[in-house]
Coordinates of C-alpha atoms and ligand atoms in Angstrom, one line a residue:
X15 CA 116.7 113.1 120.4
X16 CA 114.0 110.8 121.9
X17 CA 111.8 109.2 119.3
X18 CA 108.8 107.4 120.8
X19 CA 107.3 104.3 119.3
X20 CA 104.0 106.0 119.0
X21 CA 102.9 109.5 120.1
X22 CA 99.2 109.5 121.0
X23 CA 99.5 112.9 122.6
X24 CA 100.7 114.6 119.4
X25 CA 97.6 113.2 117.7
X26 CA 95.3 114.4 120.4
X27 CA 96.7 117.9 120.3
X28 CA 96.0 118.0 116.6
X29 CA 92.2 117.3 117.1
X30 CA 91.7 118.4 120.7
X31 CA 88.9 120.9 120.1
X32 CA 86.8 118.5 118.1
X33 CA 87.3 115.5 120.4
X34 CA 86.6 117.5 123.5
X35 CA 83.4 118.8 122.0
X36 CA 82.3 115.3 121.0
X37 CA 83.1 113.9 124.5
X38 CA 81.2 116.8 126.0
X39 CA 78.1 115.8 124.0
X40 CA 78.1 112.4 125.5
X41 CA 78.5 113.8 129.0
X42 CA 75.7 116.2 128.4
X43 CA 73.3 113.5 127.2
X44 CA 74.5 110.7 129.5
X45 CA 74.5 108.2 126.6
X46 CA 77.3 106.3 128.0
X47 CA 76.7 102.8 126.5
X48 CA 75.8 102.5 122.8
X49 CA 73.5 105.4 122.0
X50 CA 73.5 108.0 119.2
X51 CA 77.2 108.6 118.9
X52 CA 77.9 104.9 118.6
X53 CA 75.1 104.5 116.0
X54 CA 76.5 107.4 114.0
X55 CA 80.0 106.0 114.1
X56 CA 78.7 102.5 113.1
X57 CA 77.0 104.0 110.0
X58 CA 80.1 106.0 109.1
X59 CA 82.5 103.1 109.5
X60 CA 80.3 100.7 107.6
X61 CA 80.3 103.2 104.7
X62 CA 84.0 103.8 105.0
X63 CA 84.9 100.1 104.6
X64 CA 82.1 99.4 102.1
X65 CA 80.0 97.1 104.2
X66 CA 76.3 97.3 104.7
X67 CA 76.4 97.0 108.5
X68 CA 78.8 97.7 111.4
X69 CA 78.3 96.5 115.0
X70 CA 80.4 98.3 117.6
X71 CA 81.7 96.1 120.4
X72 CA 83.9 96.3 123.4
X73 CA 87.3 95.5 121.8
X74 CA 88.9 93.7 118.9
X75 CA 89.1 90.4 120.6
X76 CA 85.4 90.4 121.4
X77 CA 84.8 91.4 117.7
X78 CA 86.5 88.1 116.5
X79 CA 84.8 85.9 119.1
X80 CA 81.3 87.4 118.4
X81 CA 81.8 87.2 114.7
X82 CA 82.6 83.5 115.0
X83 CA 79.6 82.9 117.2
X84 CA 77.2 84.9 115.1
X85 CA 78.2 82.7 112.2
X86 CA 77.5 79.6 114.3
X87 CA 81.1 78.5 114.8
X88 CA 81.8 77.0 118.2
X89 CA 82.4 73.7 120.0
X90 CA 83.8 70.9 117.8
X91 CA 84.8 73.3 115.0
X92 CA 88.3 74.1 113.8
X93 CA 89.3 77.6 112.7
X94 CA 92.5 78.3 110.7
X95 CA 94.6 81.2 112.0
X96 CA 98.1 82.4 111.2
X97 CA 100.9 81.1 113.5
X98 CA 102.3 84.7 113.6
X99 CA 99.7 87.0 114.8
X100 CA 98.8 88.8 118.0
X101 CA 97.6 86.2 120.5
X102 CA 94.0 87.5 120.4
X103 CA 93.2 86.1 117.0
X104 CA 93.6 82.5 118.3
X105 CA 92.3 83.3 121.8
X106 CA 89.0 84.5 120.3
X107 CA 88.7 81.2 118.5
X108 CA 89.1 79.4 121.8
X109 CA 86.7 81.6 123.7
X110 CA 84.1 81.1 121.0
X111 CA 84.5 77.4 121.9
X112 CA 86.3 76.3 118.8
X113 CA 89.9 75.1 118.3
X114 CA 92.6 77.2 116.5
X115 CA 94.6 75.4 113.9
X116 CA 97.7 77.2 112.8
X117 CA 99.0 78.0 109.3
X118 CA 102.5 79.4 108.5
X119 CA 103.0 82.7 106.7
X120 CA 104.2 83.3 103.2
X121 CA 107.8 83.6 102.1
X122 CA 107.8 87.4 101.4
X123 CA 104.9 89.0 103.3
X124 CA 104.0 88.3 106.9
X125 CA 100.6 87.1 106.0
X126 CA 99.1 83.6 106.0
X127 CA 100.2 81.4 103.1
X128 CA 97.0 80.2 101.5
X129 CA 98.9 77.5 99.7
X130 CA 99.4 75.8 103.1
X131 CA 95.6 75.6 103.9
X132 CA 95.0 72.4 102.0
X133 CA 97.5 70.5 104.3
X134 CA 95.6 71.3 107.5
X135 CA 91.9 71.3 106.5
X136 CA 89.8 68.5 108.1
X137 CA 86.1 67.7 108.0
X138 CA 85.8 69.9 111.2
X139 CA 87.3 73.0 109.7
X140 CA 84.6 75.7 109.5
X141 CA 86.4 79.0 109.0
X142 CA 89.7 80.7 108.2
X143 CA 90.8 84.0 109.7
X144 CA 93.3 85.9 107.5
X145 CA 95.0 88.6 109.5
X146 CA 96.1 91.8 107.6
X147 CA 99.2 91.8 109.7
X148 CA 101.1 95.1 110.3
X149 CA 98.6 96.9 108.0
X150 CA 99.3 94.9 104.8
X151 CA 96.3 93.1 103.3
X152 CA 96.5 89.3 103.1
X153 CA 96.2 87.8 99.6
X154 CA 92.5 87.6 99.8
X155 CA 91.9 86.1 96.3
X156 CA 94.1 83.2 97.2
X157 CA 92.4 82.7 100.6
X158 CA 88.9 82.9 99.1
X159 CA 89.8 80.4 96.4
X160 CA 90.8 77.8 98.9
X161 CA 88.0 78.7 101.3
X162 CA 85.5 78.2 98.5
X163 CA 86.9 74.8 97.6
X164 CA 86.6 73.6 101.3
X165 CA 83.4 75.5 102.1
X166 CA 85.0 77.6 104.8
X167 CA 83.8 80.9 106.1
X168 CA 86.3 83.8 105.8
X169 CA 86.4 86.2 108.8
X170 CA 89.0 88.9 108.3
X171 CA 91.0 90.1 111.3
X172 CA 91.6 93.7 110.2
X173 CA 92.6 94.9 113.7
X174 CA 95.8 96.4 112.2
X175 CA 94.5 97.5 108.8
X176 CA 91.8 100.1 109.0
X177 CA 91.6 101.6 105.5
X178 CA 94.1 99.3 103.9
X179 CA 93.1 98.2 100.4
X180 CA 93.3 94.9 98.6
X181 CA 93.1 95.5 94.8
X182 CA 91.4 98.8 95.4
X183 CA 88.8 97.7 98.0
X184 CA 89.2 98.4 101.7
X185 CA 89.7 95.3 103.8
X186 CA 87.1 93.9 106.1
X187 CA 84.0 93.8 103.9
X188 CA 84.7 90.8 101.7
X189 CA 84.3 87.8 104.0
X190 CA 81.2 87.0 106.1
X191 CA 82.6 89.3 108.7
X192 CA 85.5 91.7 109.2
X193 CA 86.8 92.5 112.7
X194 CA 88.4 95.7 113.8
X195 CA 90.1 96.8 117.0
X196 CA 90.1 100.4 118.2
X197 CA 92.8 99.8 120.9
X198 CA 94.4 103.3 121.3
X199 CA 97.6 102.6 119.4
X200 CA 95.8 101.1 116.3
X201 CA 95.6 103.2 113.1
X202 CA 92.1 104.2 114.2
X203 CA 92.2 104.2 118.0
X204 CA 89.6 105.0 120.7
X205 CA 90.4 106.6 124.0
X206 CA 89.9 103.3 125.8
X207 CA 88.7 99.9 124.6
X208 CA 86.8 99.5 121.4
X209 CA 86.1 97.2 118.5
X210 CA 83.7 96.5 115.6
X211 CA 82.5 93.9 113.3
X212 CA 81.4 94.8 109.7
X213 CA 79.3 92.5 107.6
X214 CA 77.0 92.5 104.5
X215 CA 74.8 89.8 106.1
X216 CA 71.8 91.3 107.9
X217 CA 71.2 88.1 109.9
X218 CA 74.8 88.0 111.1
X219 CA 74.5 91.7 112.1
X220 CA 71.3 91.0 114.0
X221 CA 72.9 88.1 115.9
X222 CA 76.0 90.3 116.7
X223 CA 73.8 93.0 118.1
X224 CA 72.1 90.5 120.3
X225 CA 75.3 88.7 121.4
X226 CA 77.0 92.0 122.5
X227 CA 74.0 92.9 124.6
X228 CA 73.0 89.9 126.7
X229 CA 71.4 88.1 123.9
X230 CA 68.7 90.7 123.8
X231 CA 67.0 92.7 121.1
X232 CA 64.1 93.9 123.2
X233 CA 64.8 95.1 126.7
X234 CA 64.5 92.3 129.3
X235 CA 63.7 89.7 126.7
X236 CA 66.7 87.4 126.1
X237 CA 66.7 85.3 123.0
X238 CA 70.1 83.7 123.7
X239 CA 72.8 83.7 126.3
X240 CA 75.1 86.5 125.2
X241 CA 77.7 88.8 126.7
X242 CA 78.2 92.3 127.9
X243 CA 80.5 93.5 125.0
X244 CA 79.0 96.8 124.0
X245 CA 80.9 99.9 122.7
X246 CA 80.8 102.9 125.0
X247 CA 79.3 106.2 124.0
X248 CA 82.5 108.2 124.6
X249 CA 84.4 105.8 122.4
X250 CA 81.9 106.1 119.6
X251 CA 82.1 109.9 119.8
X252 CA 85.9 109.9 119.7
X253 CA 86.0 107.4 116.9
X254 CA 83.5 109.5 114.9
X255 CA 85.8 112.4 115.0
X256 CA 89.0 110.4 114.3
X257 CA 87.5 108.5 111.3
X258 CA 87.5 111.7 109.3
X259 CA 91.3 111.9 109.6
X260 CA 92.1 108.2 109.1
X261 CA 92.9 108.5 105.4
X262 CA 95.2 111.5 106.0
X263 CA 96.9 109.7 108.8
X264 CA 97.3 106.5 106.7
X265 CA 98.7 108.6 103.8
X266 CA 101.3 110.0 106.2
X267 CA 102.2 106.5 107.5
X268 CA 102.8 105.5 103.9
X269 CA 104.9 108.5 103.3
X270 CA 107.0 107.8 106.3
X271 CA 107.4 104.2 105.2
X272 CA 108.6 105.4 101.8
X273 CA 111.1 107.7 103.5
X274 CA 112.4 104.8 105.8
X275 CA 112.9 102.8 102.6
X276 CA 115.0 105.6 101.0
X277 CA 117.0 106.2 104.2
X278 CA 117.6 102.5 104.9
X279 CA 118.3 101.4 101.3
X280 CA 122.1 101.0 101.9
X281 CA 121.4 98.7 104.9
X282 CA 119.0 96.7 102.8
X283 CA 121.5 96.4 100.0
X284 CA 124.3 95.2 102.3
X285 CA 122.0 92.5 103.6
X286 CA 122.0 93.9 107.1
X287 CA 118.2 94.6 107.2
X288 CA 115.2 93.1 105.5
X289 CA 112.6 95.8 104.8
X290 CA 108.9 95.2 104.5
X291 CA 107.7 94.0 101.1
X292 CA 104.6 95.7 99.8
X293 CA 102.7 93.2 97.7
X294 CA 101.5 94.4 94.3
X295 CA 97.8 93.8 95.3
X296 CA 98.1 95.7 98.5
X297 CA 97.9 99.2 99.8
X298 CA 99.7 98.8 103.1
X299 CA 98.7 101.2 105.9
X300 CA 101.8 100.5 108.0
X301 CA 100.3 100.0 111.4
X302 CA 103.8 98.8 112.0
X303 CA 107.0 99.3 110.1
X304 CA 108.8 95.9 110.7
X305 CA 112.3 95.1 109.7
X306 CA 114.2 91.9 110.1
X307 CA 117.8 91.5 111.3
X308 CA 120.1 88.8 112.7
X309 CA 121.2 91.2 115.4
X310 CA 117.8 92.0 116.8
X311 CA 118.6 92.1 120.5
X312 CA 121.8 94.2 120.1
X313 CA 120.2 96.6 117.7
X314 CA 117.2 97.1 120.0
X315 CA 119.5 97.9 122.9
X316 CA 121.6 100.3 120.8
X317 CA 118.5 102.1 119.6
X318 CA 117.1 102.3 123.1
X319 CA 120.3 103.9 124.3
X320 CA 120.0 106.4 121.5
X321 CA 116.5 107.2 122.7
X322 CA 114.7 105.4 119.9
X323 CA 111.8 103.2 121.1
X324 CA 111.1 100.0 119.2
X325 CA 108.9 97.0 119.6
X326 CA 108.8 93.3 118.8
X327 CA 105.7 92.0 117.1
X328 CA 105.7 89.3 118.2
X329 CA 108.6 87.5 120.1
X330 CA 106.8 84.1 120.5
X331 CA 104.6 82.7 117.8
X332 CA 101.1 81.7 118.9
X333 CA 101.6 77.9 118.5
X334 CA 104.5 78.0 121.0
X335 CA 102.6 80.0 123.6
X336 CA 102.2 78.2 127.0
X337 CA 98.5 78.7 126.8
X338 CA 98.4 76.4 123.7
X339 CA 100.8 73.8 125.1
X340 CA 98.0 71.3 125.0
X341 CA 97.8 71.5 121.2
X342 CA 101.2 69.8 121.3
X343 CA 103.1 72.0 118.9
X344 CA 106.9 72.1 118.8
X345 CA 109.6 74.3 117.5
X346 CA 110.0 73.6 113.8
X347 CA 106.3 73.2 113.1
X348 CA 106.0 76.7 111.5
X349 CA 109.6 77.6 110.5
X350 CA 108.8 80.9 108.8
X351 CA 106.8 82.2 111.8
X352 CA 109.5 81.0 114.1
X353 CA 112.3 82.6 112.2
X354 CA 110.5 85.9 112.0
X355 CA 109.8 85.9 115.8
X356 CA 113.5 85.8 116.3
X357 CA 114.3 88.5 113.8
X358 CA 111.6 91.1 113.6
X359 CA 111.9 94.6 115.0
X360 CA 109.3 97.4 114.7
X361 CA 110.6 100.9 114.2
X362 CA 108.7 104.0 115.4
X363 CA 105.7 104.6 113.1
X364 CA 102.9 107.1 113.6
X365 CA 101.4 109.8 111.4
X366 CA 103.0 112.7 113.3
X367 CA 106.6 111.5 112.9
X368 CA 108.8 114.3 111.6
X369 CA 111.5 114.2 108.9
X370 CA 114.0 115.0 111.7
X371 CA 112.9 111.9 113.7
X372 CA 112.9 109.6 110.6
X373 CA 116.4 110.7 109.8
X374 CA 117.5 110.3 113.4
X375 CA 116.2 106.7 113.5
X376 CA 117.9 105.9 110.2
X377 CA 121.2 107.4 111.3
X378 CA 121.1 105.4 114.5
X379 CA 120.6 102.2 112.6
X380 CA 123.5 103.1 110.2
X381 CA 125.7 103.9 113.2
X382 CA 124.9 100.6 114.8
X383 CA 125.9 98.6 111.7
X384 CA 129.0 100.8 111.1
X385 CA 130.2 100.1 114.7
X386 CA 129.4 96.4 114.4
X387 CA 131.4 96.0 111.2
X388 CA 134.3 98.1 112.7
X389 CA 134.3 95.8 115.8
X390 CA 134.3 92.7 113.5
X391 CA 137.4 94.2 111.9
Ligands
PLP7 C1 94.9 94.4 118.5 C2 94.6 93.1 117.8 C3 93.5 92.3 118.2 C4 92.7 92.5 119.4 O1 92.2 93.8 119.6 P1 91.9 94.3 121.1 O2 91.0 95.5 120.8 O3 93.2 94.6 121.7 O4 91.1 93.3 121.8 C5 93.3 91.2 117.4 N1 94.0 90.9 116.4 C6 95.1 91.6 116.0 C7 95.9 91.2 114.8 C8 95.4 92.8 116.7 O5 96.5 93.5 116.3

């Protein structure tokens, strides 16, 4: 039985009539860039995360870059980012003109270890970007405590954590800005590129709206040199429909994660697999269900032959990427991030997964380890 890693078509089929109608409204009004559908989505999404403002932008990477720039972070500044994140978190720091400074992750979750921030803060450090990696909120109390001591801005990278809660509150709204991606495969995905920044700071929101639109508030008057990083009307319309289903989809992801835990418990107990740890402060939304194993390459090949698609998020930590060679990092600098990069494997995870598929994936994993131990004699 083939089990895809994600199934965007199954989701589309479940909301087709509503999405088609929303897209048709955009076609009928020709509001292709920003416009009413985008504004309506911005209001709904701000309310959803509990922020006063939301500014729709062209993608999640732009969201982070513009958030930094709207807060005045740029050339000469250092910004702390996790060593184990998608490349875009650090890349956006660089394209904002600042320098990323890496921090290793904690021992049990995959999120940035706030206790390591003191070691790397300098007089140039302006901000820290906790990433709610795989859908699990970072330990925000710990991050904010250190940030306050060093007078750092906190900009959340919530690109994988739409709707996740930290101690009851949805992530994204606590720092000076929270950044979201609506890449199609994310928990809330557009039908193309999309992103947003949420904030409770009206001045930051005003600068974001200018930066995304050629530095302009008033047509043909340019207060600053900005960008063309606007959210499209069709994406706003699609996102407006999908936002209504996000909590249901996240609840299904949580249910599938719980089922994986039951089915994979024997492999966890035997030490073959490390399952994700859900921190007591977190309501994880399982953008990804990531396990760790010593036999990652063999296991991935075995699952692939059985028709089960998996992913690796991410095979090379950011500090060891060729693009950051000039920063002079070496293997060994961030041992936890490096060990995880060798061991992590993401299993199929999406709201429409069936019990049949979950069972099939778990059985394939069990078969792999049974055959491996038989071969080892
Ligand atoms: C997806 C993602 C981004 C970038 O979002 P895009 O919309 O693809 O530009 C940034 N950070 C993290 C953690 C992501 O997963």
